[in-house]
JSON list of C-alpha atoms in Angstrom, two decimals:
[
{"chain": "U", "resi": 118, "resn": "UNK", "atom": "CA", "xyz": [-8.81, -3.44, 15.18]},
{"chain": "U", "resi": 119, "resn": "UNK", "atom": "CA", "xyz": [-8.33, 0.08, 15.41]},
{"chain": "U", "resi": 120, "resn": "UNK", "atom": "CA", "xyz": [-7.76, 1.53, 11.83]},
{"chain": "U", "resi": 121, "resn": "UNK", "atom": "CA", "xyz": [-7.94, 5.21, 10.72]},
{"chain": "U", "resi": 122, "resn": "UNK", "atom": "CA", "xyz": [-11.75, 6.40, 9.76]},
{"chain": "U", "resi": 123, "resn": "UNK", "atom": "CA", "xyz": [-13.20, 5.83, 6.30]},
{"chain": "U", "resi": 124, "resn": "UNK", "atom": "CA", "xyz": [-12.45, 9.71, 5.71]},
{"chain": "U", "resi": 125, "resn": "UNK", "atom": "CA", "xyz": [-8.36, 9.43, 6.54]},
{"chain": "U", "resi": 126, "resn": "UNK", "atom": "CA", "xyz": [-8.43, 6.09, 4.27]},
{"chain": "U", "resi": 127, "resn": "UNK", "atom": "CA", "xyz": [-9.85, 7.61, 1.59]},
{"chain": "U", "resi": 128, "resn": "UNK", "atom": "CA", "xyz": [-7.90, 10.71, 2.21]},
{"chain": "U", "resi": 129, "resn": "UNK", "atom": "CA", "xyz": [-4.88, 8.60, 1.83]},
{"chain": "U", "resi": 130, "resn": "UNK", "atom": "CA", "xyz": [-6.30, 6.47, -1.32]},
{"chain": "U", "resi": 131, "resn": "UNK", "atom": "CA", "xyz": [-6.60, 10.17, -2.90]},
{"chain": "U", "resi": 132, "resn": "UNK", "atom": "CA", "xyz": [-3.18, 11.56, -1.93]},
{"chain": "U", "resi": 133, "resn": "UNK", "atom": "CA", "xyz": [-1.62, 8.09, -3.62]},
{"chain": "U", "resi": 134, "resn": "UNK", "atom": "CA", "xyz": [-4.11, 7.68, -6.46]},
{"chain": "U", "resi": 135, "resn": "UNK", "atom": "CA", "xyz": [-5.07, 9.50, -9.68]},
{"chain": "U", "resi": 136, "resn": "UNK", "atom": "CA", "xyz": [-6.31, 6.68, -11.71]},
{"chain": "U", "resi": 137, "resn": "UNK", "atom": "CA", "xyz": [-9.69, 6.28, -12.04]},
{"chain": "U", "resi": 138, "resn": "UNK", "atom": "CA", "xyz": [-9.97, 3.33, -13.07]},
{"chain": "U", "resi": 139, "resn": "UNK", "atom": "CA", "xyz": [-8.10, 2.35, -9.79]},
{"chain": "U", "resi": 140, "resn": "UNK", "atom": "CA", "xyz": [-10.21, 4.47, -7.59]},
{"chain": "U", "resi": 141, "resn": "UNK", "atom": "CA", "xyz": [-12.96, 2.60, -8.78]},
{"chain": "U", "resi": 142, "resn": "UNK", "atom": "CA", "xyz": [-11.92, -0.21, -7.78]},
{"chain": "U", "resi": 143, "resn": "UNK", "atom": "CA", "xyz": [-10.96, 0.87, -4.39]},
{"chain": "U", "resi": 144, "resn": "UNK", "atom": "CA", "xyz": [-14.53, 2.01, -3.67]},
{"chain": "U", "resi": 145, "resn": "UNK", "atom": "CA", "xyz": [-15.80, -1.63, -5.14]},
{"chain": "U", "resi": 146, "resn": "UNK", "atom": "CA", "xyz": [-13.40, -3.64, -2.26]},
{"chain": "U", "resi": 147, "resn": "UNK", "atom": "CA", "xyz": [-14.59, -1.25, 0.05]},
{"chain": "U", "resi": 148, "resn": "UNK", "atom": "CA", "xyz": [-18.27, -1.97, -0.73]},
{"chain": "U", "resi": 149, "resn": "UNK", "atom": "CA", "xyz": [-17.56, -5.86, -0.47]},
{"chain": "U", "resi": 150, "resn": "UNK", "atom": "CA", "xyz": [-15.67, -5.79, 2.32]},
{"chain": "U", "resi": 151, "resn": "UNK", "atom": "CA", "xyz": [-18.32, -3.82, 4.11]},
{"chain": "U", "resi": 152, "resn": "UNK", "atom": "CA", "xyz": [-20.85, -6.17, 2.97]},
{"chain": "U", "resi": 153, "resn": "UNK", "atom": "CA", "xyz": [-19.04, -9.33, 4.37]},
{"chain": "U", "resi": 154, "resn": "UNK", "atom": "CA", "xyz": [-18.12, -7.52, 7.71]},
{"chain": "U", "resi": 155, "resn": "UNK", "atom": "CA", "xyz": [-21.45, -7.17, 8.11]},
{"chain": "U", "resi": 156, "resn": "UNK", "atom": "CA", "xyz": [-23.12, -10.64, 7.10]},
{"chain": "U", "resi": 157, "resn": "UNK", "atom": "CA", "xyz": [-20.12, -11.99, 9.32]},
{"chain": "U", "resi": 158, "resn": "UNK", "atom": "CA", "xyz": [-20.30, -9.99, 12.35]},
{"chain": "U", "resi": 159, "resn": "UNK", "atom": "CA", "xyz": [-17.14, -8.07, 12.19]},
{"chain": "U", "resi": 160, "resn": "UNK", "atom": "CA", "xyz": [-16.04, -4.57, 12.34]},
{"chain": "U", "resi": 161, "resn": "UNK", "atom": "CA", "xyz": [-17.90, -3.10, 9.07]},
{"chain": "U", "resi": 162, "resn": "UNK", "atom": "CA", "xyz": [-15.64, 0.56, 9.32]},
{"chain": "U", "resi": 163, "resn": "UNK", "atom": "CA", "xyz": [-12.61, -1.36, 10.14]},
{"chain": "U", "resi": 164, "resn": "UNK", "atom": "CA", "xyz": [-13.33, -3.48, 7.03]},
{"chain": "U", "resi": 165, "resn": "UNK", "atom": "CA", "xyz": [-13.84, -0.75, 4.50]},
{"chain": "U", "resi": 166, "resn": "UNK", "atom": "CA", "xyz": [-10.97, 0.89, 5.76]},
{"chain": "U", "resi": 167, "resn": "UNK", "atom": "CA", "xyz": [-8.62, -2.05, 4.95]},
{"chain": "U", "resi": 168, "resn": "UNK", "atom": "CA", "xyz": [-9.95, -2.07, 1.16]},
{"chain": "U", "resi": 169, "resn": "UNK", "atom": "CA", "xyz": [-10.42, 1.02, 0.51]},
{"chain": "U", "resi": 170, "resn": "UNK", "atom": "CA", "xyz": [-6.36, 1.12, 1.03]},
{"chain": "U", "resi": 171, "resn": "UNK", "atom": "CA", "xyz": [-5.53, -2.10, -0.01]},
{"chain": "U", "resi": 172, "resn": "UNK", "atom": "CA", "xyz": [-3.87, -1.49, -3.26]},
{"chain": "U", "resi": 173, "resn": "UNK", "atom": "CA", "xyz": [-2.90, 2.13, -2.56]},
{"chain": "U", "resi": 174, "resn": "UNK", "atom": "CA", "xyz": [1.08, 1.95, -3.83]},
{"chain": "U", "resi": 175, "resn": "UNK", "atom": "CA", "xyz": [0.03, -0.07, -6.95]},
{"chain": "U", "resi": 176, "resn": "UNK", "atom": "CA", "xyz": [-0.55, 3.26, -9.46]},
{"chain": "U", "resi": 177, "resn": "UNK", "atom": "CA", "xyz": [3.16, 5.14, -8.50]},
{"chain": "U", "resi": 178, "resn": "UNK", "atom": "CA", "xyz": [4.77, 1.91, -7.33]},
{"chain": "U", "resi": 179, "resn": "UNK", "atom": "CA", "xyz": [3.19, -1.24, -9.29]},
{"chain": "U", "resi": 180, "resn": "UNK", "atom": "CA", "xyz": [6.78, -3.01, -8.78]},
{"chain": "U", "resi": 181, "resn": "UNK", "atom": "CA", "xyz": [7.11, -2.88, -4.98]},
{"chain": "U", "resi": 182, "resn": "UNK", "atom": "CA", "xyz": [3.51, -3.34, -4.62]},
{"chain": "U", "resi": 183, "resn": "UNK", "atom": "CA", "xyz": [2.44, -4.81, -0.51]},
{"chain": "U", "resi": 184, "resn": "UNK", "atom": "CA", "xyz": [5.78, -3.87, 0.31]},
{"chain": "U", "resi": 185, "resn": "UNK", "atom": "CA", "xyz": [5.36, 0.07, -0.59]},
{"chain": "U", "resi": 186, "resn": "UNK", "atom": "CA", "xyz": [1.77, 0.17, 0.90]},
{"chain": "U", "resi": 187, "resn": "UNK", "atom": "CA", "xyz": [3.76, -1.30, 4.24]},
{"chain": "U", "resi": 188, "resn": "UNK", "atom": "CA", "xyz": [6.14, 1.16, 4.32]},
{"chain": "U", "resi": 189, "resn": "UNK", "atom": "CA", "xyz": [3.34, 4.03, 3.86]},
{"chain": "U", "resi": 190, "resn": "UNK", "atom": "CA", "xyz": [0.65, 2.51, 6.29]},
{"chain": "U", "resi": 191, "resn": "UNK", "atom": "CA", "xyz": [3.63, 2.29, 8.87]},
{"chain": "U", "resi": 192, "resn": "UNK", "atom": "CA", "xyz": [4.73, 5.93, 8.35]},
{"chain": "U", "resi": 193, "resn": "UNK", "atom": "CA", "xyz": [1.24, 6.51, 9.27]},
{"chain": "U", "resi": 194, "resn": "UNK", "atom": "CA", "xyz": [0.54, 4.49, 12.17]},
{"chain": "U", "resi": 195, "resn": "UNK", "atom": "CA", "xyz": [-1.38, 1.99, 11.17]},
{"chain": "U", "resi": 196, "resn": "UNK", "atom": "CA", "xyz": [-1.99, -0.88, 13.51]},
{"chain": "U", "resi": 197, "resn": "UNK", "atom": "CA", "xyz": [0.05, -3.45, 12.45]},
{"chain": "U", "resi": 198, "resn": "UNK", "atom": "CA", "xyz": [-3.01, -6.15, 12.21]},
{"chain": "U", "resi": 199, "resn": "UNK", "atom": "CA", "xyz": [-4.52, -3.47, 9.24]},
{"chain": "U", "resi": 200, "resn": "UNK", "atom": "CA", "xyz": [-0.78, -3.56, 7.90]},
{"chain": "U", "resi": 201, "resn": "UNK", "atom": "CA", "xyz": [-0.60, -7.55, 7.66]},
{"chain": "U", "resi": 202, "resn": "UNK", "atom": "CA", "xyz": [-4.37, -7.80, 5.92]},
{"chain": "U", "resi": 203, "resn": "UNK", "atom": "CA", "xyz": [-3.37, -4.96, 3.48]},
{"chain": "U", "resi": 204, "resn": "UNK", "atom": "CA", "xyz": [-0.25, -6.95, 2.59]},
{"chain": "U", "resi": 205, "resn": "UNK", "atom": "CA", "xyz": [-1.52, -10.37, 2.69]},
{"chain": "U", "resi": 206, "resn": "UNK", "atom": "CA", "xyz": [-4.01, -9.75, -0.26]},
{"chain": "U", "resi": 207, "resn": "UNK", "atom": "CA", "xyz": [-0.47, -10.28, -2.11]},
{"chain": "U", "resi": 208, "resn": "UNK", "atom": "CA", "xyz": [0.33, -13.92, -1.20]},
{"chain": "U", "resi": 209, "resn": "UNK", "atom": "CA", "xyz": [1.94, -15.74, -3.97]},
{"chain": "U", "resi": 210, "resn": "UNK", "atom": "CA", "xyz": [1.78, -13.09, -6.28]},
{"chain": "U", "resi": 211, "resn": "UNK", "atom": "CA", "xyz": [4.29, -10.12, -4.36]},
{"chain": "U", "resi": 212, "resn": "UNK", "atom": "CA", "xyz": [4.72, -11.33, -1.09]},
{"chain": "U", "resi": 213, "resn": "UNK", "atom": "CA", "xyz": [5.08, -14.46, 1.63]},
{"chain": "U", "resi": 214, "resn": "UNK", "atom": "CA", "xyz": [2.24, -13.05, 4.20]},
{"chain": "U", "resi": 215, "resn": "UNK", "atom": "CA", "xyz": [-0.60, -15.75, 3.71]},
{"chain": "U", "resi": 216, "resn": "UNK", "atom": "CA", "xyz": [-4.02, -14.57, 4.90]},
{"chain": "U", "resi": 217, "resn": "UNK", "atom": "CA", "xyz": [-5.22, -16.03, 7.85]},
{"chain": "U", "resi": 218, "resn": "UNK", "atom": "CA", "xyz": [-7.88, -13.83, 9.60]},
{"chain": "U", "resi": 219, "resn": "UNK", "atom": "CA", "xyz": [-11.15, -13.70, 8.22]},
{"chain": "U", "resi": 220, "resn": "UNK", "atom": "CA", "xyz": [-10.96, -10.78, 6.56]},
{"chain": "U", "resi": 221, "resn": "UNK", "atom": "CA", "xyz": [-7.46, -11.45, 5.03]},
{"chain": "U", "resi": 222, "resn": "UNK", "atom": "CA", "xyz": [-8.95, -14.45, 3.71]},
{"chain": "U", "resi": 223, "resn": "UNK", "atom": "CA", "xyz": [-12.34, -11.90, 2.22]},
{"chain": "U", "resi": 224, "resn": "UNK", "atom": "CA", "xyz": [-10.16, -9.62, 0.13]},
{"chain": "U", "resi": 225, "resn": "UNK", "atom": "CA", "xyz": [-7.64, -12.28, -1.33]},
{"chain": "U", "resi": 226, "resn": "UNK", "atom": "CA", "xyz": [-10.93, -14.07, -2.59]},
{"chain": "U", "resi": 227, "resn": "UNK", "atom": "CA", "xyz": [-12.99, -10.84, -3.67]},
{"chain": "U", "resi": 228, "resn": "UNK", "atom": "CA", "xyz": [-10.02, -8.11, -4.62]},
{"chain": "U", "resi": 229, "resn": "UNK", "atom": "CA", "xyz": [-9.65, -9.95, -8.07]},
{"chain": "U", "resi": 230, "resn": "UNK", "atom": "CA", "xyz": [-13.55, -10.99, -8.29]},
{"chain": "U", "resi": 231, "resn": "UNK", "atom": "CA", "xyz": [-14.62, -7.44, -8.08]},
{"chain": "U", "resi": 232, "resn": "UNK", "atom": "CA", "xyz": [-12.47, -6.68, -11.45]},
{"chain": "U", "resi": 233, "resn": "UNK", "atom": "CA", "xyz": [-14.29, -9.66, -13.02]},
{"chain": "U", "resi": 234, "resn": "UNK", "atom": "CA", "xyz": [-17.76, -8.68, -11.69]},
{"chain": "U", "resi": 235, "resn": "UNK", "atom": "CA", "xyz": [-17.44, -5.19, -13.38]},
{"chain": "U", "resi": 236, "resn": "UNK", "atom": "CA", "xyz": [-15.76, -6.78, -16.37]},
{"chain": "U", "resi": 237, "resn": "UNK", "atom": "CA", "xyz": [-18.87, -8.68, -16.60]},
{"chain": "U", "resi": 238, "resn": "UNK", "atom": "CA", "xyz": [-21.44, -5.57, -15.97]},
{"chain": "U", "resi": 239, "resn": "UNK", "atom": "CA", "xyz": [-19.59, -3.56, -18.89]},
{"chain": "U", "resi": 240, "resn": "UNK", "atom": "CA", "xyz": [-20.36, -6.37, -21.77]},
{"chain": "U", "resi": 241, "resn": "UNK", "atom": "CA", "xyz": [-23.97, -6.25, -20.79]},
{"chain": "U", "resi": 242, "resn": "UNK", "atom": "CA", "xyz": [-26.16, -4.10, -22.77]},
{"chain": "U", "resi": 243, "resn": "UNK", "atom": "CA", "xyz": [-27.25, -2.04, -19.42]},
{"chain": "U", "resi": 244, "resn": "UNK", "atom": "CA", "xyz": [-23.87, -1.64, -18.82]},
{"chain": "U", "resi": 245, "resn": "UNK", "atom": "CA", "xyz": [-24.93, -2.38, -14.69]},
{"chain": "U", "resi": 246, "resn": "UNK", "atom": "CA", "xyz": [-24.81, -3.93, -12.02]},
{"chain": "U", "resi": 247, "resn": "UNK", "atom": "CA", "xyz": [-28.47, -3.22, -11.04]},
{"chain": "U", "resi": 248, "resn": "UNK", "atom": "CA", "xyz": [-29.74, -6.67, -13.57]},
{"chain": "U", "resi": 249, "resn": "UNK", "atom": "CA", "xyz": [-26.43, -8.68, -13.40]},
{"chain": "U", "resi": 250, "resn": "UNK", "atom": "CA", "xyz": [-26.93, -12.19, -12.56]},
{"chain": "U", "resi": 251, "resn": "UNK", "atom": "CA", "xyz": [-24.86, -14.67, -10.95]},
{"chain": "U", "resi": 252, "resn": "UNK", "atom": "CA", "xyz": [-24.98, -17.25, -13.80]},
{"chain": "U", "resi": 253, "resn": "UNK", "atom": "CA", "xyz": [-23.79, -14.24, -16.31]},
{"chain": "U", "resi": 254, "resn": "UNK", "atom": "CA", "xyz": [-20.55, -13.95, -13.94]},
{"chain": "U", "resi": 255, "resn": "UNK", "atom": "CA", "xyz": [-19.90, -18.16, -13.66]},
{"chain": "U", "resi": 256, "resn": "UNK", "atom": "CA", "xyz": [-20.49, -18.09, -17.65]},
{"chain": "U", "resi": 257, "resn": "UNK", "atom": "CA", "xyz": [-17.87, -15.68, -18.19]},
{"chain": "U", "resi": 258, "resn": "UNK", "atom": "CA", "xyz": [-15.73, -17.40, -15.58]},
{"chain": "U", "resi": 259, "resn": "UNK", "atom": "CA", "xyz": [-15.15, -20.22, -17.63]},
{"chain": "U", "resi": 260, "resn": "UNK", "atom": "CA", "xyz": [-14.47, -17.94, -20.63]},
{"chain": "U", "resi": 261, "resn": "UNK", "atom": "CA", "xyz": [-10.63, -17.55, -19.84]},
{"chain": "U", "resi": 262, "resn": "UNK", "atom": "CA", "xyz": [-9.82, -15.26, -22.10]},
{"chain": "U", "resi": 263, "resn": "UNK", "atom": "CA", "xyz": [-12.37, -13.07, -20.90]},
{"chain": "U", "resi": 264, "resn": "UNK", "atom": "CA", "xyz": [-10.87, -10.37, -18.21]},
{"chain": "U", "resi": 265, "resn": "UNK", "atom": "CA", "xyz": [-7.72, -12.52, -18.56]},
{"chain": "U", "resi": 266, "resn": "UNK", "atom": "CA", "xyz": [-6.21, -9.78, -15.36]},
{"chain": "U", "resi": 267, "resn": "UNK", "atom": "CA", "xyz": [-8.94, -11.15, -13.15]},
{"chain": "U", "resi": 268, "resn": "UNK", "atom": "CA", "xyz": [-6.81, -13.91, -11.91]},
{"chain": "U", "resi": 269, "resn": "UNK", "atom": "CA", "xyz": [-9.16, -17.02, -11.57]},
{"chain": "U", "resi": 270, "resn": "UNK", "atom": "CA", "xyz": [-6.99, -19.32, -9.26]},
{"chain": "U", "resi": 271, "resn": "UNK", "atom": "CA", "xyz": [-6.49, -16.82, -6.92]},
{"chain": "U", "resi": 272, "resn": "UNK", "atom": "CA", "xyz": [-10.11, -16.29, -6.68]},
{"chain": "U", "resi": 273, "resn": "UNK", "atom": "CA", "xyz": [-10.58, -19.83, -5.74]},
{"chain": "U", "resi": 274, "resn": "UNK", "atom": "CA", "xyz": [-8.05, -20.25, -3.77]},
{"chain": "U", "resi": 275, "resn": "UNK", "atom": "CA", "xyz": [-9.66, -17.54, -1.64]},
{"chain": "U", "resi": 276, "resn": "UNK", "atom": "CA", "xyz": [-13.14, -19.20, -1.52]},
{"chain": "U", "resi": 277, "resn": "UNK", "atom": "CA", "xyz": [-11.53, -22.58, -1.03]},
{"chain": "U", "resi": 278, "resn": "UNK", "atom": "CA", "xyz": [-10.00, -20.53, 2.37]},
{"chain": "U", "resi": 279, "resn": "UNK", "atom": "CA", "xyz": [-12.88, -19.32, 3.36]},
{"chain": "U", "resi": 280, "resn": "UNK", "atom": "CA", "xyz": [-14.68, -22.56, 2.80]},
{"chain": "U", "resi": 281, "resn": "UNK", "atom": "CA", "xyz": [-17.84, -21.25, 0.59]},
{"chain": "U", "resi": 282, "resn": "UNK", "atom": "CA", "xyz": [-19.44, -21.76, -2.49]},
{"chain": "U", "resi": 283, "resn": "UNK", "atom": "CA", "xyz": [-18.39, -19.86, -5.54]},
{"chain": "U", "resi": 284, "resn": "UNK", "atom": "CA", "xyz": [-22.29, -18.72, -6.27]},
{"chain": "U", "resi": 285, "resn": "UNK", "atom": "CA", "xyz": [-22.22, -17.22, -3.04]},
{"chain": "U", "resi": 286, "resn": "UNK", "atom": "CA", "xyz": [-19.61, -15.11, -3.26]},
{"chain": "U", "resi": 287, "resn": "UNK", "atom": "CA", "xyz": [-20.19, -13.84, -6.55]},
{"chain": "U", "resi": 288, "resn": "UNK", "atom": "CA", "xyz": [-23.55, -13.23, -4.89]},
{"chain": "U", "resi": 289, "resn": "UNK", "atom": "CA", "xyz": [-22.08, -11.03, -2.67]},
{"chain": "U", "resi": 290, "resn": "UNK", "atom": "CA", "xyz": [-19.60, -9.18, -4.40]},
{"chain": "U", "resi": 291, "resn": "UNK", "atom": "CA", "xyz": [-22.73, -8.01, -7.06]},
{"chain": "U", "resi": 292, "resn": "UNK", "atom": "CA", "xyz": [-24.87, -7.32, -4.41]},
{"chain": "U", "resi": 293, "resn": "UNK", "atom": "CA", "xyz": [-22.43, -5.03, -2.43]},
{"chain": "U", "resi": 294, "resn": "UNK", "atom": "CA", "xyz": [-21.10, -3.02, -5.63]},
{"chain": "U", "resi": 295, "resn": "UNK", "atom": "CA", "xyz": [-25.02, -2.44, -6.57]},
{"chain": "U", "resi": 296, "resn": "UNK", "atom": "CA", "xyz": [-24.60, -0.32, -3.52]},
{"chain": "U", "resi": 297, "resn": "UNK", "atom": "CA", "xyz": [-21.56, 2.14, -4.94]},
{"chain": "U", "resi": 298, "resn": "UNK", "atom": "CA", "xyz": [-22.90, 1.47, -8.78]},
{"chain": "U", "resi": 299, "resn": "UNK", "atom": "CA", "xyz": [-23.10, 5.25, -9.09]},
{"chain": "U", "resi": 300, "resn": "UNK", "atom": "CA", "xyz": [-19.90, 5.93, -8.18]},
{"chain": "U", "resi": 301, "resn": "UNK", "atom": "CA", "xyz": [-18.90, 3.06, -10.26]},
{"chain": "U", "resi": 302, "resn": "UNK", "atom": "CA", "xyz": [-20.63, 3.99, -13.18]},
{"chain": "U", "resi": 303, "resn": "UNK", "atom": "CA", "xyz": [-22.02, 0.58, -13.01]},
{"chain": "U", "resi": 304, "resn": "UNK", "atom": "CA", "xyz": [-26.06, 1.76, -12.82]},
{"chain": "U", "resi": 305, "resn": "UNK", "atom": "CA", "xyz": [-26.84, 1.68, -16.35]},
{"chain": "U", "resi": 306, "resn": "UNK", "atom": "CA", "xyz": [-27.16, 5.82, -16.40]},
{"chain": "U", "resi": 307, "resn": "UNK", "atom": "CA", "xyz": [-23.65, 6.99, -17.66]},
{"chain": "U", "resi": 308, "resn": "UNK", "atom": "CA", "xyz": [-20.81, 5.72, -20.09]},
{"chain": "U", "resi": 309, "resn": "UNK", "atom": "CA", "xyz": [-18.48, 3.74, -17.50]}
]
């Protein structure tokens, strides 16, 4: 897939985004989806690229979200297999486009666990990802009412797609945001 660089898809998450709470959370799909390119053999720049811009119309244009990040991507020139990932991370909830690659089916599954991961790290008295566990992430999955946002059934809807184990992917998803933790102001050394 030929997408933009990491620099014009960060460029664009900038021009779109203010919110840093939303920023942060950019960089954390990008991490992941790096991380799974990579254990999986596919295109690790192509990848980042895709979450990095994935939820790029949701701060100015949370009601036509997917469909706004279409429109802009296309104004752009991106390829339309980057367009249909972007806007498949959506199914059920905003749009009809059901993830079907690989790496459609990676950021349905980890764009919500990445908000429950960091949920997670922030209760902890480190306030990191550097010491979280996996069992600390499963115990607060089951706590419902814990980072209500981070949509549970979606989550496992997306492992059940990509045919995994939940432990695994929560495996994943900590150990590729211990790699952006600074930026996240998930390493235990600032106030997130």
């Amino acid at each position: 897939m030929n997408v933009p660089t990491r620099d014009d898809a960060y460029a664009l998450l900038m021009e779109f985004n203010k919110n840093e709470r939303l920023i942060k959370h950019a960089l954390a799909v990008e991490a992941v989806m790096r991380h799974m390119a990579r254990k999986l053999g596919h295109d690790v720049e192509a990848w980042g690229a895709i979450g990095l811009v994935h939820d790029l119309d949701y701060e100015q244009f949370p009601e036509q979200h997917c469909a706004k990040t279409e429109e802009i991507l296309r104004e752009r020139g991106w390829p339309d297999e980057a367009i249909h990932a972007v806007v498949s991370h959506g199914w059920g909830l905003c749009t009809d486009v059901e993830p079907t690659h690989e790496m459609e089916k990676v950021l349905y599954a980890i764009d919500e666990l990445t908000g429950l991961v960091t949920a997670v790290a922030l209760v902890r008295p480190s306030k990191s990802l550097m010491d979280l566990k996996v069992k600390s992430v499963t115990k607060k999955w089951k706590d419902k009412a814990f980072a209500a946002g981070a949509d549970r059934e979606i989550i496992q809807k997306g492992i059940d797609m990509l045919g995994i184990e939940r432990s695994e992917l929560i495996d994943d998803v900590i150990e590729a945001m211990k790699g952006v933790a600074a930026e996240l102001g998930l390493d235990g050394t600032v106030a997130a």
